[in-house]
mmCIF file of C-alpha atoms and ligand atoms in Angstrom:
data_model
loop_
_atom_site.group_PDB
_atom_site.id
_atom_site.type_symbol
_atom_site.label_atom_id
_atom_site.label_comp_id
_atom_site.label_asym_id
_atom_site.label_seq_id
_atom_site.Cartn_x
_atom_site.Cartn_y
_atom_site.Cartn_z
ATOM 1 C CA MET A 1 -24.706 -19.335 -5.028
ATOM 2 C CA THR A 2 -21.894 -17.354 -5.087
ATOM 3 C CA CYS A 3 -23.315 -14.381 -3.760
ATOM 4 C CA VAL A 4 -24.350 -16.718 -0.346
ATOM 5 C CA MET A 5 -21.350 -17.782 -0.144
ATOM 6 C CA ASN A 6 -19.427 -14.783 -0.845
ATOM 7 C CA LYS A 7 -21.967 -13.577 2.582
ATOM 8 C CA ARG A 8 -20.733 -15.978 4.610
ATOM 9 C CA ILE A 9 -17.137 -15.332 4.021
ATOM 10 C CA LEU A 10 -17.614 -11.991 4.536
ATOM 11 C CA LEU A 11 -19.623 -13.016 7.722
ATOM 12 C CA ILE A 12 -17.010 -14.920 8.841
ATOM 13 C CA ILE A 13 -14.215 -12.528 8.343
ATOM 14 C CA LEU A 14 -15.747 -9.872 9.863
ATOM 15 C CA VAL A 15 -16.149 -11.627 13.114
ATOM 16 C CA GLN A 16 -12.264 -13.012 12.969
ATOM 17 C CA VAL A 17 -11.559 -8.866 11.912
ATOM 18 C CA SER A 18 -13.498 -7.609 15.105
ATOM 19 C CA PHE A 19 -11.987 -9.959 17.257
ATOM 20 C CA CYS A 20 -8.849 -9.327 15.965
ATOM 21 C CA VAL A 21 -9.868 -5.884 16.900
ATOM 22 C CA ALA A 22 -10.635 -6.282 19.768
ATOM 23 C CA THR A 23 -7.999 -8.835 21.357
ATOM 24 C CA LEU A 24 -4.743 -6.858 19.444
ATOM 25 C CA SER A 25 -6.581 -3.388 22.128
ATOM 26 C CA GLN A 26 -5.651 -4.938 25.340
ATOM 27 C CA SER A 27 -2.333 -3.881 24.663
ATOM 28 C CA HIS A 28 -3.563 -0.485 23.640
ATOM 29 C CA PRO A 29 -6.278 0.403 26.248
ATOM 30 C CA SER A 30 -7.905 3.064 24.511
ATOM 31 C CA SER A 31 -8.566 2.693 20.541
ATOM 32 C CA SER A 32 -5.874 3.838 18.804
ATOM 33 C CA PRO A 33 -5.942 5.962 15.577
ATOM 34 C CA ARG A 34 -4.961 1.916 14.058
ATOM 35 C CA GLN A 35 -7.663 0.293 15.496
ATOM 36 C CA GLN A 36 -10.099 2.912 14.469
ATOM 37 C CA LEU A 37 -9.145 2.536 10.818
ATOM 38 C CA LEU A 38 -8.911 -1.015 11.376
ATOM 39 C CA ALA A 39 -12.716 -1.078 12.474
ATOM 40 C CA ARG A 40 -13.455 1.612 10.234
ATOM 41 C CA MET A 41 -12.209 -0.576 7.177
ATOM 42 C CA ALA A 42 -13.734 -3.739 8.402
ATOM 43 C CA GLU A 43 -17.134 -2.061 8.197
ATOM 44 C CA LEU A 44 -16.369 -0.557 5.137
ATOM 45 C CA GLN A 45 -15.755 -3.647 3.498
ATOM 46 C CA THR A 46 -19.936 -4.794 3.953
ATOM 47 C CA HIS A 47 -20.560 -1.658 1.406
ATOM 48 C CA GLY A 48 -17.654 -2.944 -1.084
ATOM 49 C CA CYS A 49 -14.066 -2.597 -2.250
ATOM 50 C CA MET A 50 -12.198 0.680 -2.342
ATOM 51 C CA PHE A 51 -10.152 2.250 -5.245
ATOM 52 C CA GLY A 52 -6.531 3.800 -4.565
ATOM 53 C CA HIS A 53 -3.979 5.337 -6.681
ATOM 54 C CA GLN A 54 -0.279 6.365 -5.930
ATOM 55 C CA ASP A 55 0.154 9.854 -5.995
ATOM 56 C CA ASP A 56 -2.537 10.304 -7.429
ATOM 57 C CA PRO A 57 -2.832 14.308 -6.430
ATOM 58 C CA CYS A 58 0.708 14.732 -7.236
ATOM 59 C CA TYR A 59 0.470 14.673 -10.826
ATOM 60 C CA GLY A 60 -0.835 12.604 -14.259
ATOM 61 C CA ILE A 61 -0.015 11.481 -17.522
ATOM 62 C CA ARG A 62 0.394 15.100 -18.946
ATOM 63 C CA TRP A 63 0.402 17.342 -15.747
ATOM 64 C CA SER A 64 3.084 17.946 -12.914
ATOM 65 C CA GLY A 65 2.038 19.630 -9.647
ATOM 66 C CA ILE A 66 5.942 18.859 -8.584
ATOM 67 C CA THR A 67 8.244 20.481 -11.168
ATOM 68 C CA ASP A 68 7.387 23.820 -10.705
ATOM 69 C CA PRO A 69 6.972 25.078 -7.174
ATOM 70 C CA GLN A 70 5.282 28.450 -8.421
ATOM 71 C CA HIS A 71 2.492 25.456 -10.163
ATOM 72 C CA PRO A 72 1.710 23.184 -7.538
ATOM 73 C CA GLN A 73 -1.701 22.943 -8.943
ATOM 74 C CA PRO A 74 -3.314 21.460 -5.832
ATOM 75 C CA GLY A 75 -6.597 19.784 -5.658
ATOM 76 C CA ARG A 76 -5.688 17.805 -9.278
ATOM 77 C CA SER A 77 -6.228 14.646 -9.763
ATOM 78 C CA ASP A 78 -6.035 12.356 -13.364
ATOM 79 C CA VAL A 79 -8.387 10.216 -11.534
ATOM 80 C CA LEU A 80 -10.532 12.801 -10.356
ATOM 81 C CA GLU A 81 -10.803 14.397 -13.770
ATOM 82 C CA SER A 82 -11.579 10.771 -15.198
ATOM 83 C CA CYS A 83 -14.988 10.446 -13.207
ATOM 84 C CA GLY A 84 -15.354 13.095 -10.944
ATOM 85 C CA ASP A 85 -14.237 12.087 -7.265
ATOM 86 C CA TYR A 86 -11.080 11.176 -5.795
ATOM 87 C CA PRO A 87 -9.854 7.861 -4.819
ATOM 88 C CA ALA A 88 -10.931 6.489 -1.360
ATOM 89 C CA ILE A 89 -7.560 5.669 -0.684
ATOM 90 C CA MET A 90 -3.907 7.822 -2.091
ATOM 91 C CA GLY A 91 -0.919 6.232 -1.855
ATOM 92 C CA PHE A 92 2.527 7.771 -1.009
ATOM 93 C CA ASP A 93 6.617 6.357 -0.978
ATOM 94 C CA LEU A 94 8.745 7.443 2.125
ATOM 95 C CA GLY A 95 11.900 6.627 -0.701
ATOM 96 C CA GLY A 96 14.435 9.054 0.600
ATOM 97 C CA ILE A 97 13.024 10.154 4.027
ATOM 98 C CA GLU A 98 15.547 8.088 5.690
ATOM 99 C CA MET A 99 18.569 10.050 4.297
ATOM 100 C CA GLY A 100 16.864 13.358 5.550
ATOM 101 C CA ASP A 101 16.172 14.120 1.954
ATOM 102 C CA ALA A 102 13.458 16.569 0.338
ATOM 103 C CA LYS A 103 12.181 15.040 -2.235
ATOM 104 C CA ASN A 104 11.192 11.367 -2.093
ATOM 105 C CA LEU A 105 12.638 9.186 -4.609
ATOM 106 C CA ASP A 106 10.392 10.008 -7.742
ATOM 107 C CA SER A 107 10.958 13.673 -6.978
ATOM 108 C CA VAL A 108 7.971 14.648 -4.763
ATOM 109 C CA PRO A 109 8.515 16.980 -1.833
ATOM 110 C CA PHE A 110 8.356 15.039 1.663
ATOM 111 C CA THR A 111 6.647 18.690 2.620
ATOM 112 C CA ARG A 112 3.464 17.972 -0.276
ATOM 113 C CA ILE A 113 2.776 14.381 0.822
ATOM 114 C CA ARG A 114 2.382 15.514 3.984
ATOM 115 C CA ASP A 115 0.133 18.544 3.118
ATOM 116 C CA GLU A 116 -1.455 15.799 0.592
ATOM 117 C CA LEU A 117 -1.696 12.822 2.807
ATOM 118 C CA ILE A 118 -3.362 15.456 5.418
ATOM 119 C CA ALA A 119 -6.042 17.047 3.159
ATOM 120 C CA HIS A 120 -7.154 13.175 1.921
ATOM 121 C CA HIS A 121 -6.828 12.249 5.809
ATOM 122 C CA ARG A 122 -9.824 15.511 6.145
ATOM 123 C CA ARG A 123 -11.358 14.680 3.491
ATOM 124 C CA GLY A 124 -13.041 12.024 5.152
ATOM 125 C CA GLY A 125 -9.962 9.420 2.515
ATOM 126 C CA ILE A 126 -7.651 6.962 4.267
ATOM 127 C CA VAL A 127 -3.773 6.719 3.295
ATOM 128 C CA THR A 128 -1.268 4.224 2.557
ATOM 129 C CA LEU A 129 2.171 4.632 2.527
ATOM 130 C CA SER A 130 5.133 2.786 1.226
ATOM 131 C CA TRP A 131 8.877 2.719 1.476
ATOM 132 C CA HIS A 132 11.553 1.821 -1.251
ATOM 133 C CA PRO A 133 14.733 3.047 1.188
ATOM 134 C CA ARG A 134 18.072 3.178 -0.729
ATOM 135 C CA ASN A 135 20.493 0.676 0.094
ATOM 136 C CA PRO A 136 22.140 1.684 3.779
ATOM 137 C CA LEU A 137 25.077 -0.279 3.148
ATOM 138 C CA THR A 138 25.974 0.507 -0.782
ATOM 139 C CA GLY A 139 24.230 3.954 -1.267
ATOM 140 C CA GLY A 140 22.784 2.704 -4.104
ATOM 141 C CA THR A 141 19.267 2.275 -4.725
ATOM 142 C CA ALA A 142 16.005 -0.021 -3.176
ATOM 143 C CA TRP A 143 17.133 -2.473 -6.194
ATOM 144 C CA ASP A 144 20.618 -2.676 -5.788
ATOM 145 C CA ASN A 145 20.214 -6.237 -4.948
ATOM 146 C CA THR A 146 23.797 -7.660 -5.332
ATOM 147 C CA ASP A 147 25.156 -7.593 -2.015
ATOM 148 C CA THR A 148 23.167 -10.343 0.289
ATOM 149 C CA THR A 149 24.635 -8.892 3.481
ATOM 150 C CA VAL A 150 22.976 -5.630 3.625
ATOM 151 C CA VAL A 151 19.801 -6.764 5.848
ATOM 152 C CA ARG A 152 22.146 -8.857 8.373
ATOM 153 C CA SER A 153 24.438 -5.473 8.554
ATOM 154 C CA ILE A 154 21.548 -3.097 9.898
ATOM 155 C CA LEU A 155 20.195 -6.008 12.206
ATOM 156 C CA PRO A 156 21.533 -5.127 15.802
ATOM 157 C CA GLY A 157 25.088 -6.262 16.253
ATOM 158 C CA GLY A 158 25.878 -5.471 12.482
ATOM 159 C CA ASN A 159 28.082 -2.752 11.353
ATOM 160 C CA GLN A 160 26.168 -0.765 9.956
ATOM 161 C CA HIS A 161 23.345 -0.566 12.760
ATOM 162 C CA ARG A 162 23.706 2.860 13.937
ATOM 163 C CA LYS A 163 23.573 4.019 10.944
ATOM 164 C CA PHE A 164 20.178 2.551 10.444
ATOM 165 C CA LEU A 165 18.958 3.780 13.854
ATOM 166 C CA LEU A 166 19.171 7.339 12.259
ATOM 167 C CA TRP A 167 17.430 6.372 9.429
ATOM 168 C CA MET A 168 14.266 4.790 11.369
ATOM 169 C CA LYS A 169 14.497 7.751 13.452
ATOM 170 C CA ASN A 170 13.603 9.980 10.487
ATOM 171 C CA VAL A 171 11.293 7.527 9.019
ATOM 172 C CA ARG A 172 9.440 8.165 12.898
ATOM 173 C CA LEU A 173 9.741 11.755 12.525
ATOM 174 C CA PHE A 174 7.838 12.042 9.651
ATOM 175 C CA LEU A 175 5.438 9.944 10.223
ATOM 176 C CA THR A 176 4.621 11.290 13.944
ATOM 177 C CA SER A 177 4.174 14.807 12.625
ATOM 178 C CA LEU A 178 1.262 13.605 10.105
ATOM 179 C CA ASN A 179 -1.572 15.477 12.414
ATOM 180 C CA ASP A 180 -5.236 17.143 11.392
ATOM 181 C CA SER A 181 -6.258 20.245 12.375
ATOM 182 C CA ALA A 182 -7.386 18.861 15.840
ATOM 183 C CA ARG A 183 -2.937 17.762 15.961
ATOM 184 C CA GLU A 184 -4.725 13.787 16.154
ATOM 185 C CA GLN A 185 -2.817 11.284 14.590
ATOM 186 C CA ILE A 186 -3.719 9.906 11.070
ATOM 187 C CA PRO A 187 -4.190 6.680 10.908
ATOM 188 C CA ILE A 188 -1.625 5.303 8.076
ATOM 189 C CA ILE A 189 -1.839 1.869 6.008
ATOM 190 C CA PHE A 190 1.843 1.323 6.064
ATOM 191 C CA ARG A 191 3.463 -0.981 4.175
ATOM 192 C CA PRO A 192 6.838 -1.656 4.325
ATOM 193 C CA TRP A 193 9.336 -4.698 2.760
ATOM 194 C CA HIS A 194 7.185 -5.172 0.337
ATOM 195 C CA GLU A 195 7.543 -7.718 -1.967
ATOM 196 C CA ASN A 196 10.208 -10.078 0.047
ATOM 197 C CA ASN A 197 9.598 -12.804 -2.594
ATOM 198 C CA GLY A 198 10.608 -11.172 -5.249
ATOM 199 C CA ALA A 199 14.648 -10.076 -5.523
ATOM 200 C CA TRP A 200 14.533 -7.479 -6.906
ATOM 201 C CA PHE A 201 15.001 -5.164 -3.658
ATOM 202 C CA TRP A 202 18.305 -5.796 -1.476
ATOM 203 C CA TRP A 203 15.353 -6.757 1.090
ATOM 204 C CA GLY A 204 14.551 -9.774 -1.060
ATOM 205 C CA SER A 205 14.134 -13.044 -0.235
ATOM 206 C CA LYS A 206 17.091 -14.410 -2.360
ATOM 207 C CA GLN A 207 18.822 -10.819 -0.478
ATOM 208 C CA CYS A 208 18.752 -12.354 3.261
ATOM 209 C CA THR A 209 17.003 -15.664 5.153
ATOM 210 C CA PRO A 210 13.103 -15.920 6.089
ATOM 211 C CA GLU A 211 14.776 -15.216 9.819
ATOM 212 C CA GLU A 212 16.562 -11.890 8.890
ATOM 213 C CA TYR A 213 13.221 -10.095 6.909
ATOM 214 C CA ARG A 214 11.530 -11.002 10.170
ATOM 215 C CA ALA A 215 13.767 -9.518 12.301
ATOM 216 C CA LEU A 216 13.968 -6.683 10.191
ATOM 217 C CA TRP A 217 10.378 -6.368 9.949
ATOM 218 C CA CYS A 218 10.541 -6.085 13.958
ATOM 219 C CA MET A 219 13.051 -3.880 14.819
ATOM 220 C CA LEU A 220 11.611 -1.191 12.398
ATOM 221 C CA GLN A 221 8.284 -2.130 14.097
ATOM 222 C CA ASP A 222 9.555 -2.052 17.817
ATOM 223 C CA TYR A 223 10.976 1.370 16.811
ATOM 224 C CA LEU A 224 8.287 3.077 15.247
ATOM 225 C CA LEU A 225 5.733 1.813 17.708
ATOM 226 C CA SER A 226 5.697 3.428 21.950
ATOM 227 C CA GLU A 227 2.721 4.139 23.295
ATOM 228 C CA ASP A 228 1.545 6.883 21.833
ATOM 229 C CA PHE A 229 2.480 6.058 18.570
ATOM 230 C CA ASP A 230 -0.230 3.331 17.182
ATOM 231 C CA ASN A 231 -0.979 4.552 14.259
ATOM 232 C CA LEU A 232 -0.313 2.285 11.644
ATOM 233 C CA VAL A 233 -2.332 -0.403 9.867
ATOM 234 C CA TRP A 234 0.773 -2.995 9.315
ATOM 235 C CA SER A 235 0.565 -4.388 5.768
ATOM 236 C CA TRP A 236 2.695 -7.180 4.293
ATOM 237 C CA SER A 237 2.562 -7.510 0.970
ATOM 238 C CA PRO A 238 4.082 -10.122 -1.527
ATOM 239 C CA ASN A 239 4.336 -10.256 -4.828
ATOM 240 C CA LEU A 240 2.410 -11.765 -7.574
ATOM 241 C CA GLY A 241 3.999 -15.652 -8.214
ATOM 242 C CA VAL A 242 3.469 -16.679 -3.763
ATOM 243 C CA LYS A 243 4.762 -19.755 -3.399
ATOM 244 C CA PRO A 244 4.412 -22.222 0.372
ATOM 245 C CA GLY A 245 7.692 -21.200 1.061
ATOM 246 C CA ASP A 246 7.118 -17.227 1.296
ATOM 247 C CA PHE A 247 5.196 -17.464 4.074
ATOM 248 C CA ASP A 248 8.532 -18.346 6.102
ATOM 249 C CA SER A 249 8.878 -14.447 5.913
ATOM 250 C CA TYR A 250 5.952 -13.902 7.621
ATOM 251 C CA PRO A 251 6.075 -11.802 10.149
ATOM 252 C CA GLY A 252 3.417 -13.202 12.755
ATOM 253 C CA ASP A 253 -0.245 -12.235 13.502
ATOM 254 C CA ASN A 254 0.729 -10.062 16.283
ATOM 255 C CA ARG A 255 2.397 -8.048 13.729
ATOM 256 C CA VAL A 256 0.287 -7.821 10.786
ATOM 257 C CA ASP A 257 -2.877 -6.454 9.864
ATOM 258 C CA LEU A 258 -3.582 -6.835 6.264
ATOM 259 C CA LEU A 259 -2.425 -9.142 4.199
ATOM 260 C CA GLY A 260 -1.532 -7.546 0.484
ATOM 261 C CA LEU A 261 -0.969 -8.660 -2.735
ATOM 262 C CA ASP A 262 1.268 -6.525 -5.292
ATOM 263 C CA ALA A 263 0.101 -7.775 -9.004
ATOM 264 C CA TYR A 264 0.480 -6.272 -12.019
ATOM 265 C CA GLN A 265 -0.194 -7.489 -15.313
ATOM 266 C CA TRP A 266 3.268 -8.189 -17.183
ATOM 267 C CA GLY A 267 2.580 -10.517 -19.503
ATOM 268 C CA THR A 268 -0.667 -12.562 -20.952
ATOM 269 C CA GLU A 269 -3.746 -11.489 -19.691
ATOM 270 C CA GLN A 270 -4.303 -15.214 -19.097
ATOM 271 C CA ASP A 271 -1.553 -16.036 -17.191
ATOM 272 C CA PHE A 272 -2.100 -12.589 -14.835
ATOM 273 C CA ILE A 273 -6.137 -13.908 -14.278
ATOM 274 C CA ARG A 274 -4.168 -17.934 -13.568
ATOM 275 C CA ASP A 275 -1.612 -16.183 -11.033
ATOM 276 C CA LEU A 276 -3.780 -13.685 -9.316
ATOM 277 C CA ASN A 277 -6.730 -16.364 -8.573
ATOM 278 C CA ALA A 278 -4.418 -18.614 -7.156
ATOM 279 C CA ASP A 279 -2.867 -15.759 -4.784
ATOM 280 C CA LEU A 280 -5.722 -14.896 -3.782
ATOM 281 C CA THR A 281 -7.263 -18.399 -3.191
ATOM 282 C CA VAL A 282 -3.895 -18.887 -0.767
ATOM 283 C CA LEU A 283 -3.908 -15.008 1.077
ATOM 284 C CA SER A 284 -7.766 -15.127 1.270
ATOM 285 C CA SER A 285 -8.047 -18.150 3.260
ATOM 286 C CA PHE A 286 -4.185 -17.016 5.216
ATOM 287 C CA ALA A 287 -6.081 -13.994 6.033
ATOM 288 C CA ALA A 288 -10.077 -15.152 7.146
ATOM 289 C CA GLU A 289 -8.341 -17.926 9.252
ATOM 290 C CA ARG A 290 -6.283 -15.122 10.517
ATOM 291 C CA GLY A 291 -8.947 -12.661 11.035
ATOM 292 C CA LYS A 292 -6.420 -9.792 8.509
ATOM 293 C CA LEU A 293 -7.637 -7.857 6.101
ATOM 294 C CA LEU A 294 -6.835 -8.824 2.631
ATOM 295 C CA ALA A 295 -5.810 -5.832 -0.157
ATOM 296 C CA LEU A 296 -3.854 -5.575 -3.715
ATOM 297 C CA THR A 297 -2.076 -3.369 -2.325
ATOM 298 C CA GLU A 298 -0.390 -2.578 -5.907
ATOM 299 C CA CYS A 299 -1.578 -3.375 -9.348
ATOM 300 C CA GLY A 300 -2.454 -2.285 -12.476
ATOM 301 C CA LEU A 301 -1.563 -3.217 -16.219
ATOM 302 C CA LYS A 302 0.800 -0.842 -17.698
ATOM 303 C CA ASN A 303 -0.227 1.904 -19.977
ATOM 304 C CA LEU A 304 -3.766 -0.109 -20.314
ATOM 305 C CA PRO A 305 -3.074 -1.223 -23.833
ATOM 306 C CA ASP A 306 -6.165 -3.518 -23.335
ATOM 307 C CA PRO A 307 -8.364 -0.103 -21.674
ATOM 308 C CA THR A 308 -11.716 -2.548 -21.196
ATOM 309 C CA TRP A 309 -8.940 -4.182 -18.541
ATOM 310 C CA TRP A 310 -10.474 -2.850 -15.699
ATOM 311 C CA THR A 311 -14.164 -3.980 -16.488
ATOM 312 C CA ARG A 312 -13.055 -7.645 -18.167
ATOM 313 C CA VAL A 313 -9.950 -8.630 -16.395
ATOM 314 C CA LEU A 314 -9.655 -6.879 -13.134
ATOM 315 C CA LYS A 315 -12.587 -6.292 -11.477
ATOM 316 C CA PRO A 316 -14.151 -9.963 -12.226
ATOM 317 C CA GLN A 317 -11.423 -11.505 -10.238
ATOM 318 C CA ILE A 318 -12.174 -8.792 -7.476
ATOM 319 C CA ASP A 319 -14.523 -9.719 -6.897
ATOM 320 C CA LYS A 320 -14.596 -13.396 -6.428
ATOM 321 C CA TYR A 321 -12.339 -12.360 -2.874
ATOM 322 C CA PRO A 322 -13.189 -10.314 0.115
ATOM 323 C CA ILE A 323 -10.839 -7.719 -0.864
ATOM 324 C CA SER A 324 -10.854 -4.187 0.958
ATOM 325 C CA TYR A 325 -9.019 -2.472 -1.538
ATOM 326 C CA PHE A 326 -6.972 -2.341 -5.159
ATOM 327 C CA LEU A 327 -4.305 0.498 -5.798
ATOM 328 C CA ALA A 328 -3.352 1.524 -8.738
ATOM 329 C CA TRP A 329 0.271 2.617 -8.774
ATOM 330 C CA ARG A 330 1.398 6.007 -9.880
ATOM 331 C CA ASN A 331 0.340 8.158 -13.190
ATOM 332 C CA ALA A 332 4.486 8.975 -13.215
ATOM 333 C CA GLY A 333 3.595 10.131 -17.260
ATOM 334 C CA PRO A 334 2.953 9.095 -21.426
ATOM 335 C CA HIS A 335 5.890 6.320 -20.611
ATOM 336 C CA GLU A 336 4.277 5.058 -17.622
ATOM 337 C CA TYR A 337 0.804 4.974 -15.900
ATOM 338 C CA PHE A 338 -1.094 2.697 -14.033
ATOM 339 C CA GLY A 339 -4.338 4.494 -13.236
ATOM 340 C CA PRO A 340 -7.278 6.744 -15.820
ATOM 341 C CA ALA A 341 -6.693 10.059 -16.973
ATOM 342 C CA PRO A 342 -9.205 12.111 -18.368
ATOM 343 C CA GLY A 343 -9.031 11.471 -22.971
ATOM 344 C CA GLU A 344 -7.469 8.001 -22.050
ATOM 345 C CA LYS A 345 -9.763 5.609 -23.322
ATOM 346 C CA ASN A 346 -9.450 3.388 -20.418
ATOM 347 C CA ALA A 347 -11.436 5.874 -18.355
ATOM 348 C CA LEU A 348 -14.698 5.400 -20.108
ATOM 349 C CA TYR A 349 -14.251 1.331 -18.550
ATOM 350 C CA PHE A 350 -12.978 3.091 -15.658
ATOM 351 C CA ASN A 351 -15.915 4.900 -15.478
ATOM 352 C CA GLU A 352 -18.140 1.753 -16.039
ATOM 353 C CA MET A 353 -16.585 -0.408 -13.776
ATOM 354 C CA ILE A 354 -17.482 2.119 -10.668
ATOM 355 C CA ARG A 355 -20.612 3.137 -11.653
ATOM 356 C CA ASN A 356 -21.740 -0.528 -12.202
ATOM 357 C CA SER A 357 -20.462 -2.226 -9.173
ATOM 358 C CA ASN A 358 -18.919 -1.536 -5.740
ATOM 359 C CA VAL A 359 -16.082 0.244 -6.113
ATOM 360 C CA MET A 360 -16.242 3.020 -3.612
ATOM 361 C CA MET A 361 -14.487 6.107 -4.145
ATOM 362 C CA LEU A 362 -13.794 9.251 -1.494
ATOM 363 C CA LYS A 363 -17.556 10.060 -1.474
ATOM 364 C CA ASP A 364 -18.100 6.601 -1.120
ATOM 365 C CA ILE A 365 -16.351 6.330 2.073
ATOM 366 C CA SER A 366 -16.136 9.722 3.562
ATOM 367 C CA LYS A 367 -19.722 9.660 5.522
ATOM 368 C CA ASN A 368 -18.135 7.057 7.126
ATOM 369 C CA LYS A 369 -15.124 8.500 9.108
HETATM 370 C C1 BMA B 401 8.366 2.314 -9.761
HETATM 371 C C2 BMA B 401 8.276 2.843 -10.598
HETATM 372 C C3 BMA B 401 9.311 3.594 -10.491
HETATM 373 C C4 BMA B 401 9.513 4.449 -9.150
HETATM 374 C C5 BMA B 401 8.759 3.356 -8.191
HETATM 375 C C6 BMA B 401 8.427 3.827 -6.348
HETATM 376 O O1 BMA B 401 7.416 0.918 -9.776
HETATM 377 O O2 BMA B 401 7.214 3.428 -10.925
HETATM 378 O O3 BMA B 401 9.913 4.969 -11.752
HETATM 379 O O4 BMA B 401 10.759 5.135 -8.723
HETATM 380 O O5 BMA B 401 7.872 2.440 -8.238
HETATM 381 O O6 BMA B 401 7.579 4.699 -6.825
#
């Protein structure tokens, strides 16, 4: 019964996603990289749910390819060394690109991000970019959230608008530099201004009004989009704990391709399961009604104190919803990791999850480019 229901829901979503792709294509007559990626993701979802990992080829729990330029350790990946395959999706972060920094906020050189992103695209994988920009008013980090006028100050007419135009220019320069060998633009799932319903970033819901947030989204989107550049699948990602009012910040059906949820288990397993199901129930119908894709754009249990989390806690919830992918956050080191790593007990359960379910790694999607 559940299976039949799931198939029906999936079919409805596929029809709607194809309709959406077709509708949007009218404004861009030839099929853009964005439309191609959307169509590919919709097709892939008929086969399973992709696994993703942040900063996967840059460092792991017990190695780093970014601290010593003499030892970039190309090709390494905790996920690969845990299960024999790369993740289907690799995520990277642009925080710092706005200032023209050479490295991002987690010390990954932007040249490395470009190389790894292109390499993953060439392997047949999919890439996603998030952005933790500094606070343009104070010069602090993305988490410098005490001032409630930051968003207003960078919108047109604001006293920081000119500065922010330069920041967006740096983002655009980087994004437009992402070509594969045939100089074809690489499609990217782009996930700016995430977790607005939290109050930890300067673009959070306690830091700006929904109107200001939507204006912020539109300003960046309109700045980046052009006749020649329609490469970004736009992901709007609230954080776990979605309330009805959070949708006041939804930028609009013509401005979002993918509904994402950032969902970590910080508290008890019971609370996480309850909250995750509550949010995915709401977001999956919101996405289905609009023909949008749905994903867990960030997820994890920090340091996996429960190694069975993949198979026992997370996957059974994912299975109830039409989810395109789930992306575990970065393996920053022994003090902070969310993905599997060789020698870690959770890698056994991670392997069990990908062997015995519809979870798709790189090899499962690379034939379908
Ligand atoms: C957070 C932490 C930080 C990191 C940030 C951006 O969740 O992992 O250490 O700087 O993400 O990657």
